[in-house]
């Protein structure tokens, strides 16, 4: 089978063609970074309109690159949850129209579950059961992934997502959007021990939650103190900027790694799978690799190109098709996240 997968949950318009034995025939991603850059964050209305312009050309390119015709597609899959309502609607409507036109099965998938399943595509081996950590611009959640259809939330952020805190701290430091990559680059020249920023809940062994809003505020006070501040007019010397970036990054990494190790200990599950944009962070990858290896666990972190949003994560639809779990044209966009 050849499955066309469509992704439009946030600000990447993406399509891929994947076979039922998880061979990726094509993967096309149109990023909107340049549209949101001047706002230092994703503007939902701009994202939805850009999806509308890019969706069909991206699908066309994915089909062309796979070396097939649209009529060779055996099923159409789309991430219909969670995400920005307007953005989701574009992908869902395109997928429904195509499935109807081609008279092929339609499958809705959960974007977050897809981020974890990207590990199965990349490592070409079964990942279930596992502890799944999803760290992105909108989410930071730990799941007990029992099967491709059963993800039990164990904990997650009670406020900002990890990627969101990277984006906001980067903006305060005058670094370009998206903040994750630019902040990590800046942090390379910094001292991660220079500032001792808070690590919320890290020492609380009873919960698998994160909180990044207070950490972000602590960084803000270090940069500018309290009160109204025009961040654009602030002058921060390069070394201080790098030290703040490195110390902040280390605090986030300590929380993410600490809670993942706690999840492993609490559940006794030794296989960890990680996905989402923040999983591209080098300091995080190295720290988690070291700790999971020391604990004798098995770690699969999605490769860099599958960490940030893409349509290959729609491959989880193949599991649904094999189990007969297909949708009909009443499939709708479901923006909200189910929390633990
Ligand atoms: O998964 P993703 O592409 O989109 C969402 O579903 O949110 O994640 C985007 C997030 C952004 O907040 C971005 O700053 C962050 O991932 N990110 C990083 C890195 N690369 C991307 N954060 C830290 N370090 C990175 N290298
Ligand atoms: Zn994502």
Tab-separated table of C-alpha atoms and ligand atoms in Angstrom:
chain	number	residue	atom	x	y	z
A	1	UNK	CA	0.000	0.000	0.000
A	2	UNK	CA	0.997	3.607	-0.540
A	3	UNK	CA	-0.368	6.092	1.967
A	4	UNK	CA	-0.458	9.852	1.455
A	5	UNK	CA	-0.003	11.628	4.810
A	6	UNK	CA	-0.849	15.294	5.397
A	7	UNK	CA	0.370	17.474	8.286
A	8	UNK	CA	-0.850	21.007	9.069
A	9	UNK	CA	-1.248	21.111	12.848
A	10	UNK	CA	0.882	24.199	13.515
A	11	UNK	CA	3.111	26.156	11.131
A	12	UNK	CA	4.594	23.495	8.862
A	13	UNK	CA	2.637	22.397	5.788
A	14	UNK	CA	3.817	18.881	4.983
A	15	UNK	CA	2.933	15.823	2.930
A	16	UNK	CA	4.599	12.433	2.510
A	17	UNK	CA	4.060	9.154	0.701
A	18	UNK	CA	4.857	6.105	2.826
A	19	UNK	CA	4.443	2.392	2.084
A	20	UNK	CA	2.850	-0.078	4.493
A	21	UNK	CA	6.311	-1.466	5.281
A	22	UNK	CA	7.360	2.030	6.410
A	23	UNK	CA	9.440	2.993	3.422
A	24	UNK	CA	9.317	6.763	2.964
A	25	UNK	CA	8.920	7.384	-0.779
A	26	UNK	CA	8.799	11.182	-0.378
A	27	UNK	CA	8.560	13.821	2.324
A	28	UNK	CA	7.962	17.509	1.645
A	29	UNK	CA	7.888	20.216	4.343
A	30	UNK	CA	7.093	23.891	3.723
A	31	UNK	CA	8.127	25.835	6.794
A	32	UNK	CA	6.464	29.149	7.671
A	33	UNK	CA	9.286	30.378	9.922
A	34	UNK	CA	9.857	33.534	7.879
A	35	UNK	CA	6.160	34.523	8.193
A	36	UNK	CA	6.148	34.338	11.996
A	37	UNK	CA	9.674	35.608	12.634
A	38	UNK	CA	8.771	39.237	13.268
A	39	UNK	CA	6.178	38.196	15.876
A	40	UNK	CA	8.670	35.822	17.604
A	41	UNK	CA	5.966	33.139	17.689
A	42	UNK	CA	3.295	31.451	15.583
A	43	UNK	CA	0.302	33.690	14.729
A	44	UNK	CA	-2.597	31.224	14.230
A	45	UNK	CA	-4.462	33.261	11.608
A	46	UNK	CA	-1.332	33.751	9.500
A	47	UNK	CA	-0.522	30.035	9.840
A	48	UNK	CA	-3.976	28.947	8.636
A	49	UNK	CA	-3.874	31.233	5.593
A	50	UNK	CA	-0.378	30.070	4.658
A	51	UNK	CA	-1.496	26.412	4.904
A	52	UNK	CA	-4.302	27.219	2.505
A	53	UNK	CA	-1.833	28.553	-0.087
A	54	UNK	CA	0.724	25.779	0.345
A	55	UNK	CA	-1.325	22.657	1.002
A	56	UNK	CA	-2.068	21.572	-2.586
A	57	UNK	CA	1.398	22.418	-4.027
A	58	UNK	CA	3.021	20.473	-1.156
A	59	UNK	CA	0.770	17.437	-1.782
A	60	UNK	CA	1.499	17.625	-5.532
A	61	UNK	CA	5.231	17.723	-4.868
A	62	UNK	CA	5.088	14.755	-2.447
A	63	UNK	CA	3.211	12.655	-5.036
A	64	UNK	CA	5.598	13.699	-7.826
A	65	UNK	CA	8.718	13.012	-5.755
A	66	UNK	CA	7.374	9.555	-4.864
A	67	UNK	CA	7.286	8.840	-8.607
A	68	UNK	CA	3.582	7.960	-8.597
A	69	UNK	CA	0.229	9.351	-9.711
A	70	UNK	CA	-2.449	10.510	-7.286
A	71	UNK	CA	-4.536	7.529	-8.437
A	72	UNK	CA	-1.831	5.135	-7.092
A	73	UNK	CA	-2.577	6.261	-3.514
A	74	UNK	CA	-4.294	3.541	-1.430
A	75	UNK	CA	-5.267	5.674	1.602
A	76	UNK	CA	-5.129	9.271	2.839
A	77	UNK	CA	-4.042	10.090	6.395
A	78	UNK	CA	-4.119	13.433	8.178
A	79	UNK	CA	-3.138	14.734	11.614
A	80	UNK	CA	-6.517	15.957	12.901
A	81	UNK	CA	-5.465	16.526	16.550
A	82	UNK	CA	-4.164	18.394	18.541
A	83	UNK	CA	-3.125	21.734	17.048
A	84	UNK	CA	-4.296	25.174	15.969
A	85	UNK	CA	-7.953	25.027	14.905
A	86	UNK	CA	-7.575	26.982	11.648
A	87	UNK	CA	-4.410	25.120	10.667
A	88	UNK	CA	-5.940	21.698	11.364
A	89	UNK	CA	-9.019	22.510	9.310
A	90	UNK	CA	-6.957	23.059	6.150
A	91	UNK	CA	-5.227	19.661	6.303
A	92	UNK	CA	-8.390	17.834	7.362
A	93	UNK	CA	-10.432	19.380	4.548
A	94	UNK	CA	-7.751	18.571	1.956
A	95	UNK	CA	-7.521	14.959	3.185
A	96	UNK	CA	-11.289	14.468	3.217
A	97	UNK	CA	-11.643	15.922	-0.281
A	98	UNK	CA	-8.893	13.666	-1.648
A	99	UNK	CA	-10.202	10.539	0.066
A	100	UNK	CA	-13.660	11.231	-1.346
A	101	UNK	CA	-12.314	12.021	-4.814
A	102	UNK	CA	-10.098	8.926	-4.959
A	103	UNK	CA	-12.647	6.784	-3.126
A	104	UNK	CA	-9.950	5.582	-0.701
A	105	UNK	CA	-9.895	5.116	3.087
A	106	UNK	CA	-9.385	8.206	5.264
A	107	UNK	CA	-7.441	7.973	8.543
A	108	UNK	CA	-7.166	10.679	11.207
A	109	UNK	CA	-4.090	10.513	13.426
A	110	UNK	CA	-2.964	12.180	16.632
A	111	UNK	CA	0.018	14.426	15.837
A	112	UNK	CA	1.689	13.771	19.208
A	113	UNK	CA	1.415	10.009	18.852
A	114	UNK	CA	2.877	10.426	15.358
A	115	UNK	CA	5.932	12.214	16.825
A	116	UNK	CA	6.659	9.085	18.903
A	117	UNK	CA	5.923	6.713	16.024
A	118	UNK	CA	8.571	8.565	13.967
A	119	UNK	CA	11.045	6.520	16.068
A	120	UNK	CA	9.585	3.266	14.684
A	121	UNK	CA	9.958	4.611	11.136
A	122	UNK	CA	13.535	5.769	11.748
A	123	UNK	CA	14.845	2.795	13.733
A	124	UNK	CA	12.842	0.198	11.773
A	125	UNK	CA	11.958	-1.829	14.837
A	126	UNK	CA	8.864	-2.120	17.046
A	127	UNK	CA	8.738	0.550	19.746
A	128	UNK	CA	5.744	-0.602	21.835
A	129	UNK	CA	5.515	-0.667	24.793
A	130	UNK	CA	7.664	2.343	25.655
A	131	UNK	CA	7.848	5.593	27.582
A	132	UNK	CA	7.132	8.361	25.054
A	133	UNK	CA	8.417	11.885	25.623
A	134	UNK	CA	7.041	14.587	23.331
A	135	UNK	CA	8.747	17.948	23.587
A	136	UNK	CA	7.710	20.573	21.082
A	137	UNK	CA	6.634	24.185	20.730
A	138	UNK	CA	3.139	23.407	21.985
A	139	UNK	CA	3.545	20.286	24.127
A	140	UNK	CA	5.742	18.655	26.753
A	141	UNK	CA	4.159	15.368	27.767
A	142	UNK	CA	5.272	11.955	29.032
A	143	UNK	CA	3.180	8.950	27.966
A	144	UNK	CA	3.076	5.273	28.700
A	145	UNK	CA	2.742	4.132	25.079
A	146	UNK	CA	1.113	0.719	25.319
A	147	UNK	CA	0.272	0.296	21.641
A	148	UNK	CA	-0.179	2.542	18.596
A	149	UNK	CA	-3.749	3.104	19.816
A	150	UNK	CA	-3.208	3.404	23.552
A	151	UNK	CA	-1.133	6.298	24.910
A	152	UNK	CA	-1.672	6.910	28.621
A	153	UNK	CA	-0.530	10.388	29.751
A	154	UNK	CA	1.723	10.100	32.842
A	155	UNK	CA	2.533	13.777	33.210
A	156	UNK	CA	3.402	16.928	31.362
A	157	UNK	CA	3.773	20.657	31.584
A	158	UNK	CA	1.329	22.560	33.748
A	159	UNK	CA	2.015	25.812	31.854
A	160	UNK	CA	4.436	26.574	28.989
A	161	UNK	CA	5.825	23.894	26.687
A	162	UNK	CA	9.608	23.402	26.579
A	163	UNK	CA	9.895	24.744	23.001
A	164	UNK	CA	7.719	27.713	23.870
A	165	UNK	CA	10.102	28.629	26.714
A	166	UNK	CA	13.065	28.385	24.312
A	167	UNK	CA	11.246	30.680	21.873
A	168	UNK	CA	10.360	33.252	24.550
A	169	UNK	CA	13.782	33.330	26.218
A	170	UNK	CA	15.449	33.620	22.797
A	171	UNK	CA	13.189	36.563	22.016
A	172	UNK	CA	14.176	38.306	25.290
A	173	UNK	CA	17.835	37.781	24.368
A	174	UNK	CA	17.262	39.289	20.920
A	175	UNK	CA	17.881	35.963	19.135
A	176	UNK	CA	15.903	35.067	15.986
A	177	UNK	CA	12.775	32.843	15.820
A	178	UNK	CA	12.482	29.872	16.097
A	179	UNK	CA	14.268	30.314	19.385
A	180	UNK	CA	15.350	26.706	20.017
A	181	UNK	CA	18.050	26.446	17.364
A	182	UNK	CA	19.266	30.050	17.753
A	183	UNK	CA	19.432	29.833	21.546
A	184	UNK	CA	21.365	26.532	21.480
A	185	UNK	CA	23.826	28.008	19.017
A	186	UNK	CA	24.364	31.012	21.283
A	187	UNK	CA	24.681	28.685	24.319
A	188	UNK	CA	27.661	26.895	22.757
A	189	UNK	CA	29.963	29.700	23.954
A	190	UNK	CA	28.350	30.000	27.386
A	191	UNK	CA	28.841	28.565	30.866
A	192	UNK	CA	25.822	26.408	31.864
A	193	UNK	CA	26.716	26.840	35.559
A	194	UNK	CA	26.997	30.638	35.504
A	195	UNK	CA	23.390	31.220	36.634
A	196	UNK	CA	21.427	28.818	38.814
A	197	UNK	CA	17.948	29.035	37.314
A	198	UNK	CA	15.087	27.064	38.944
A	199	UNK	CA	14.310	23.469	37.967
A	200	UNK	CA	10.618	23.195	38.956
A	201	UNK	CA	9.415	19.809	40.328
A	202	UNK	CA	12.792	18.207	39.599
A	203	UNK	CA	13.229	17.003	43.170
A	204	UNK	CA	9.582	16.012	43.574
A	205	UNK	CA	9.644	12.240	43.029
A	206	UNK	CA	5.844	12.000	43.268
A	207	UNK	CA	5.019	13.634	39.932
A	208	UNK	CA	6.089	13.481	36.303
A	209	UNK	CA	5.240	17.104	35.517
A	210	UNK	CA	7.105	20.087	34.152
A	211	UNK	CA	6.674	23.837	34.622
A	212	UNK	CA	8.613	26.223	32.416
A	213	UNK	CA	6.752	29.510	33.003
A	214	UNK	CA	8.580	30.317	36.282
A	215	UNK	CA	11.933	29.394	34.764
A	216	UNK	CA	11.202	31.776	31.887
A	217	UNK	CA	10.335	34.534	34.383
A	218	UNK	CA	13.554	33.892	36.358
A	219	UNK	CA	15.524	34.382	33.143
A	220	UNK	CA	13.559	37.532	32.420
A	221	UNK	CA	14.495	38.975	35.848
A	222	UNK	CA	18.144	38.089	35.249
A	223	UNK	CA	18.077	39.858	31.884
A	224	UNK	CA	16.025	42.914	32.749
A	225	UNK	CA	14.755	42.889	36.332
A	226	UNK	CA	11.051	43.463	37.125
A	227	UNK	CA	8.768	46.099	35.638
A	228	UNK	CA	8.023	47.186	32.105
A	229	UNK	CA	11.033	46.815	29.829
A	230	UNK	CA	11.618	47.463	26.155
A	231	UNK	CA	13.609	44.311	25.324
A	232	UNK	CA	14.492	45.640	21.866
A	233	UNK	CA	16.494	48.494	23.375
A	234	UNK	CA	18.389	46.270	25.856
A	235	UNK	CA	22.080	45.822	25.190
A	236	UNK	CA	23.440	42.505	26.522
A	237	UNK	CA	27.096	41.731	25.914
A	238	UNK	CA	27.805	38.538	23.965
A	239	UNK	CA	29.387	36.562	26.816
A	240	UNK	CA	26.557	37.343	29.240
A	241	UNK	CA	24.031	36.404	26.555
A	242	UNK	CA	25.783	33.082	25.957
A	243	UNK	CA	26.003	32.356	29.711
A	244	UNK	CA	22.279	33.063	30.217
A	245	UNK	CA	21.402	30.912	27.175
A	246	UNK	CA	23.590	28.005	28.365
A	247	UNK	CA	22.306	28.184	31.969
A	248	UNK	CA	18.680	28.303	30.802
A	249	UNK	CA	19.187	25.443	28.352
A	250	UNK	CA	20.823	23.344	31.072
A	251	UNK	CA	17.871	23.949	33.423
A	252	UNK	CA	15.358	22.796	30.762
A	253	UNK	CA	17.500	19.760	29.898
A	254	UNK	CA	17.840	18.780	33.583
A	255	UNK	CA	14.025	18.846	33.978
A	256	UNK	CA	13.332	16.893	30.780
A	257	UNK	CA	15.987	14.257	31.461
A	258	UNK	CA	15.188	14.022	35.190
A	259	UNK	CA	11.483	13.335	34.642
A	260	UNK	CA	12.139	10.858	31.824
A	261	UNK	CA	14.436	8.873	34.119
A	262	UNK	CA	11.800	9.062	36.879
A	263	UNK	CA	9.153	7.740	34.444
A	264	UNK	CA	11.445	4.820	33.642
A	265	UNK	CA	11.921	4.096	37.331
A	266	UNK	CA	8.230	4.427	38.224
A	267	UNK	CA	6.911	2.250	35.395
A	268	UNK	CA	9.782	-0.229	35.047
A	269	UNK	CA	9.649	0.306	31.275
A	270	UNK	CA	13.167	0.473	29.895
A	271	UNK	CA	12.518	1.615	26.325
A	272	UNK	CA	12.327	5.381	25.809
A	273	UNK	CA	11.186	7.062	22.569
A	274	UNK	CA	11.478	10.812	22.092
A	275	UNK	CA	10.060	13.164	19.461
A	276	UNK	CA	9.155	16.817	18.861
A	277	UNK	CA	11.210	19.867	17.907
A	278	UNK	CA	13.087	20.218	21.215
A	279	UNK	CA	14.405	16.657	20.778
A	280	UNK	CA	16.703	18.216	18.141
A	281	UNK	CA	18.575	19.931	20.985
A	282	UNK	CA	22.121	18.576	21.228
A	283	UNK	CA	22.647	19.200	24.951
A	284	UNK	CA	19.405	17.316	25.625
A	285	UNK	CA	20.252	14.396	23.321
A	286	UNK	CA	23.703	13.916	24.863
A	287	UNK	CA	22.439	14.139	28.457
A	288	UNK	CA	19.580	11.684	27.894
A	289	UNK	CA	21.791	9.251	25.982
A	290	UNK	CA	24.268	9.197	28.886
A	291	UNK	CA	21.651	8.702	31.584
A	292	UNK	CA	19.585	6.058	29.782
A	293	UNK	CA	22.764	4.125	28.936
A	294	UNK	CA	23.893	4.307	32.584
A	295	UNK	CA	20.498	2.950	33.681
A	296	UNK	CA	20.708	0.092	31.145
A	297	UNK	CA	17.721	1.313	29.122
A	298	UNK	CA	17.083	1.493	25.393
A	299	UNK	CA	16.765	4.951	23.853
A	300	UNK	CA	15.368	6.002	20.500
A	301	UNK	CA	15.372	9.737	19.767
A	302	UNK	CA	13.853	10.670	16.418
A	303	UNK	CA	16.600	11.735	13.987
A	304	UNK	CA	16.975	15.494	13.535
A	305	UNK	CA	14.891	15.729	10.324
A	306	UNK	CA	11.986	13.852	11.975
A	307	UNK	CA	12.014	15.873	15.244
A	308	UNK	CA	10.397	19.061	13.980
A	309	UNK	CA	7.000	18.822	12.289
A	310	UNK	CA	6.804	16.694	9.142
A	311	UNK	CA	4.320	14.337	7.494
A	312	UNK	CA	6.358	11.151	8.007
A	313	UNK	CA	4.911	11.104	11.521
A	314	UNK	CA	1.611	10.253	9.806
A	315	UNK	CA	3.048	6.750	9.292
A	316	UNK	CA	1.206	5.725	12.462
A	317	UNK	CA	-1.880	5.648	10.203
A	318	UNK	CA	-0.579	2.367	8.777
A	319	UNK	CA	-1.125	0.706	12.174
A	320	UNK	CA	-4.693	1.986	12.176
A	321	UNK	CA	-5.350	0.772	8.637
A	322	UNK	CA	-3.996	-2.688	9.517
A	323	UNK	CA	-6.344	-2.765	12.520
A	324	UNK	CA	-9.317	-1.615	10.402
A	325	UNK	CA	-9.567	1.677	12.305
A	326	UNK	CA	-10.406	3.978	9.412
A	327	UNK	CA	-12.513	7.135	9.562
A	328	UNK	CA	-15.347	8.463	7.439
A	329	UNK	CA	-16.030	11.937	6.071
A	330	UNK	CA	-17.381	13.080	9.453
A	331	UNK	CA	-13.735	13.291	10.634
A	332	UNK	CA	-13.205	16.705	12.227
A	333	UNK	CA	-10.368	18.867	13.544
A	334	UNK	CA	-9.867	18.385	17.309
A	335	UNK	CA	-7.609	21.202	18.555
A	336	UNK	CA	-7.481	20.384	22.308
A	337	UNK	CA	-4.967	18.215	24.132
A	338	UNK	CA	-5.972	15.461	26.561
A	339	UNK	CA	-3.871	16.064	29.678
A	340	UNK	CA	-2.960	13.640	32.439
B	1	LIG	O1	7.582	19.774	16.920
B	1	LIG	P1	7.737	21.172	16.419
B	1	LIG	O2	8.350	21.387	15.051
B	1	LIG	O3	6.351	21.931	16.356
B	1	LIG	C1	5.359	21.774	17.305
B	1	LIG	O4	4.586	20.775	17.188
B	1	LIG	O5	5.342	22.625	18.214
B	1	LIG	O6	8.576	21.971	17.526
B	1	LIG	C2	8.943	23.323	17.367
B	1	LIG	C3	9.661	23.773	18.631
B	1	LIG	C4	9.964	25.275	18.642
B	1	LIG	O7	9.550	25.798	19.895
B	1	LIG	C5	11.473	25.328	18.487
B	1	LIG	O8	12.074	26.463	19.118
B	1	LIG	C6	11.900	24.040	19.154
B	1	LIG	O9	10.927	23.096	18.743
B	1	LIG	N1	13.234	23.593	18.717
B	1	LIG	C7	14.282	23.486	19.553
B	1	LIG	C8	15.395	23.101	18.738
B	1	LIG	N2	14.960	22.993	17.453
B	1	LIG	C9	13.628	23.294	17.462
B	1	LIG	N3	14.390	23.687	20.873
B	1	LIG	C10	15.604	23.512	21.435
B	1	LIG	N4	16.715	23.167	20.743
B	1	LIG	C11	16.660	22.957	19.396
B	1	LIG	N5	17.764	22.627	18.733
B	2	LIG	ZN1	4.893	18.701	16.478
